[in-house]
Structure formats: structure tokens, C-alpha cells
Tab-separated table of C-alpha atoms in Angstrom:
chain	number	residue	atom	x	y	z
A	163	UNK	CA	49.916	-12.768	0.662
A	164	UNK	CA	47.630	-12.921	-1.846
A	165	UNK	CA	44.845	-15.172	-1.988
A	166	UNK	CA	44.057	-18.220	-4.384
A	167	UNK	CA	40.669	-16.786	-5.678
A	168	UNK	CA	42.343	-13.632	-6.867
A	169	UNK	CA	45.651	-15.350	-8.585
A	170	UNK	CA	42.749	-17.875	-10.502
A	171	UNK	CA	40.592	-14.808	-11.126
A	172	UNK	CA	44.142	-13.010	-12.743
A	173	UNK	CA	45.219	-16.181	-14.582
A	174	UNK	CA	41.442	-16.405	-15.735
A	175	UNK	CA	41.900	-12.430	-17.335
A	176	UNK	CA	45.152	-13.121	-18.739
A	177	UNK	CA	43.622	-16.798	-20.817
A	178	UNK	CA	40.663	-14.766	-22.265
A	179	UNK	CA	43.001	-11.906	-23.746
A	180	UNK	CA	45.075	-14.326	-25.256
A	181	UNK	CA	42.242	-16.314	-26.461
A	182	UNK	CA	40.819	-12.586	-27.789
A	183	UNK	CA	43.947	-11.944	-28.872
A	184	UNK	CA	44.391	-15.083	-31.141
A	185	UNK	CA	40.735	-14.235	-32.241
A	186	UNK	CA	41.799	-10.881	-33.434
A	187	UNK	CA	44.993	-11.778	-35.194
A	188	UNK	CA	43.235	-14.924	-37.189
A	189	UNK	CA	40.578	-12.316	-38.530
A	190	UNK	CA	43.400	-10.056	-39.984
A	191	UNK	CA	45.628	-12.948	-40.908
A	192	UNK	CA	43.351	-15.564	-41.992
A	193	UNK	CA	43.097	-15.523	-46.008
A	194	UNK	CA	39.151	-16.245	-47.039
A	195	UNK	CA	37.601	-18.714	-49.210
A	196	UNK	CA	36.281	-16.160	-51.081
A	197	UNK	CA	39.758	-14.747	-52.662
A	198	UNK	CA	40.236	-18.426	-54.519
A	199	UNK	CA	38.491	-18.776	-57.441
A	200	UNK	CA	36.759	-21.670	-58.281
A	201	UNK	CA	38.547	-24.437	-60.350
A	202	UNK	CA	37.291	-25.249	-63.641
A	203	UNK	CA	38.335	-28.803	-63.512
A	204	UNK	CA	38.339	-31.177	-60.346
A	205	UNK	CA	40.748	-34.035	-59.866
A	206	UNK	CA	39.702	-37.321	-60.548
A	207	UNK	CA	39.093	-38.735	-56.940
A	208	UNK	CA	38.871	-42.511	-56.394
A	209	UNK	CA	37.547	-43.848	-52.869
A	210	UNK	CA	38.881	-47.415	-51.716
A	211	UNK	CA	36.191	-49.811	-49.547
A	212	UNK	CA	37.517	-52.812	-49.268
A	213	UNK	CA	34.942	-55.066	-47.724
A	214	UNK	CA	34.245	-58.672	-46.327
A	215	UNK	CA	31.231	-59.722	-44.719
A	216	UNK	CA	29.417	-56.343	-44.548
A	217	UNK	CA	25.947	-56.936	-45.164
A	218	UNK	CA	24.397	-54.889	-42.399
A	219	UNK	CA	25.946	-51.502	-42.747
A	220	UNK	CA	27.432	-51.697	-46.563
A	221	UNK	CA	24.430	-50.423	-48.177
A	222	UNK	CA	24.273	-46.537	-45.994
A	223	UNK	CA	28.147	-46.402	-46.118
A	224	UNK	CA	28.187	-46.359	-50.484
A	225	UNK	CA	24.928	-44.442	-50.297
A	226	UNK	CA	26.309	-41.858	-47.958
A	227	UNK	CA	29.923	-41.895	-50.141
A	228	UNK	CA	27.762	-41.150	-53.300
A	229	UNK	CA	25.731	-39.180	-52.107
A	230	UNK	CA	29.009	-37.051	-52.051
A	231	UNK	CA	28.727	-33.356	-54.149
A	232	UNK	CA	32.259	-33.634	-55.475
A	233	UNK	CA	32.197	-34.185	-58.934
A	234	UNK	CA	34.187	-36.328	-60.671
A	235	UNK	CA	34.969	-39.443	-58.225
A	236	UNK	CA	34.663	-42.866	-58.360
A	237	UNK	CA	34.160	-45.675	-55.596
A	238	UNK	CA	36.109	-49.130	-55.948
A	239	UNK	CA	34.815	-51.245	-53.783
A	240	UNK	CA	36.896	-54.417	-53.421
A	241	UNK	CA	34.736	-57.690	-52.364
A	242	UNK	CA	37.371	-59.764	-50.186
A	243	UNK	CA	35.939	-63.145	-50.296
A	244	UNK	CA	32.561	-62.450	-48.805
A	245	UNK	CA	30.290	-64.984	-47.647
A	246	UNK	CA	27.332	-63.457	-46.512
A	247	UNK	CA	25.395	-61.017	-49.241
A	248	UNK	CA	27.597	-58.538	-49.636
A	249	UNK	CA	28.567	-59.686	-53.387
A	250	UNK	CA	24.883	-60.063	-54.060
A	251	UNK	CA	24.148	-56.212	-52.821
A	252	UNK	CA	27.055	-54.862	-54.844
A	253	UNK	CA	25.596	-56.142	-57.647
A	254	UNK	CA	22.280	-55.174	-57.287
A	255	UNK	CA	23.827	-51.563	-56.683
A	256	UNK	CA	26.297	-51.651	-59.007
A	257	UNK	CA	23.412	-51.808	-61.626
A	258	UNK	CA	22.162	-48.200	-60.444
A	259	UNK	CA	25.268	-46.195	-60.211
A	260	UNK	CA	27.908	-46.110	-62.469
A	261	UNK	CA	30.557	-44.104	-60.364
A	262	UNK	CA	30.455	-47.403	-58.312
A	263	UNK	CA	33.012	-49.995	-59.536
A	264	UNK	CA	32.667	-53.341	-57.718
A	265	UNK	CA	36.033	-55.688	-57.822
A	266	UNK	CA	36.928	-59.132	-56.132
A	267	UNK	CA	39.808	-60.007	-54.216
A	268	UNK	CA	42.209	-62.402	-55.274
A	269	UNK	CA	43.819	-65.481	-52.690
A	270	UNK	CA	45.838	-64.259	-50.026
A	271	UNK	CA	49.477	-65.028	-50.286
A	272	UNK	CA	50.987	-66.627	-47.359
A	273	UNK	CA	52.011	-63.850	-44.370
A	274	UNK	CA	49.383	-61.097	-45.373
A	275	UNK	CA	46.619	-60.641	-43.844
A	276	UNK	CA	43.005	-59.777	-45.838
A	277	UNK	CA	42.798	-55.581	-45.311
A	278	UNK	CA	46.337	-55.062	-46.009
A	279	UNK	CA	46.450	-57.044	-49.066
A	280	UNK	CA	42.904	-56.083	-50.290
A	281	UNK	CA	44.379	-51.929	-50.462
């Protein structure tokens, strides 16, 4: 009969060669960034943030989203009814960047809820 430790010990073998093995094939089979050739014109990208009430972390998300290398983009932000500072911070960075587009929400209908009808 042969022992557990030497069936784990086989099993173990026979995972690593097919892990190798997957290794080897993705290196033949894999095609490389370098074969594309770099675009000379990017899509226009726009990024949604619909927001409400998001004071304390609003500022380093749209810092961190244009702080983004892509370049041609645009961030909407869409002001749902705040009632903290949020409208007054848009503002104030709305002033420096010009890829940032600030917008405000109109009355919810009745059934929707704010996210879904914000997007």
C-alpha cells in the first residue's frame, strides 16, 4: 500500500509541472505589448462620481482620478443634493482643473432611489 506522504509528495510533482507547463506555453503564446504600436489618438474617456455628502474623502478620490496619465478624459462629477460641503469643495476645485466638470442633481422622481437616478 502506498503511503499518504508519498501520494501528496506525487500529486505535489505533478501541480508544479503543470504550473511549469502553463508557464512555458504563456511565454510562447502570449502576444507582447511591444508588437502594438502606439495609438495616435486616445478615446475621449469620461469618469462618472456621483456624490452626496462626501466631504471627508471627496477631495483624494478627484485628486487621485486626475492625477490619472491618460490623456484626453474628463470627470463629471454629479452633486446629488449635498448638504454638508461637498458643493462648496467642488467649486473651489472646479476653479483649478478644467477636465473636472461639476453638475447637480435634479428631484428624485417617486420609486428611484438617489445613486441609480444620479448615473
Amino acid at each position: 500500500m502506498i503511503s499518504f506522504w508519498f501520494r501528496h509528495q506525487v500529486g505535489l510533482v505533478i501541480f508544479l509541472g503543470l504550473l511549469g507547463l502553463i508557464a512555458v506555453t504563456n511565454v510562447f503564446v502570449l502576444r507582447r505589448f511591444s508588437r502594438f504600436h502606439v495609438p495616435h489618438t486616445f478615446p475621449r474617456v469620461s469618469i462618472l462620481v456621483p456624490v452626496r455628502n462626501e466631504e471627508a474623502v471627496l477631495l483624494p478620490c478627484l485628486r487621485s482620478l486626475l492625477a490619472q496619465d491618460y490623456p484626453d478624459f474628463e470627470v463629471l462629477v454629479l452633486d446629488d443634493h449635498s448638504e454638508d460641503r461637498t458643493a462648496a469643495l467642488l467649486s473651489q476645485l472646479s476653479r483649478t482643473e478644467e477636465r473636472l466638470k461639476v453638475m447637480h442633481g435634479r428631484d428624485l422622481p417617486p420609486g428611484w432611489l438617489g445613486k441609480h437616478w444620479a448615473c
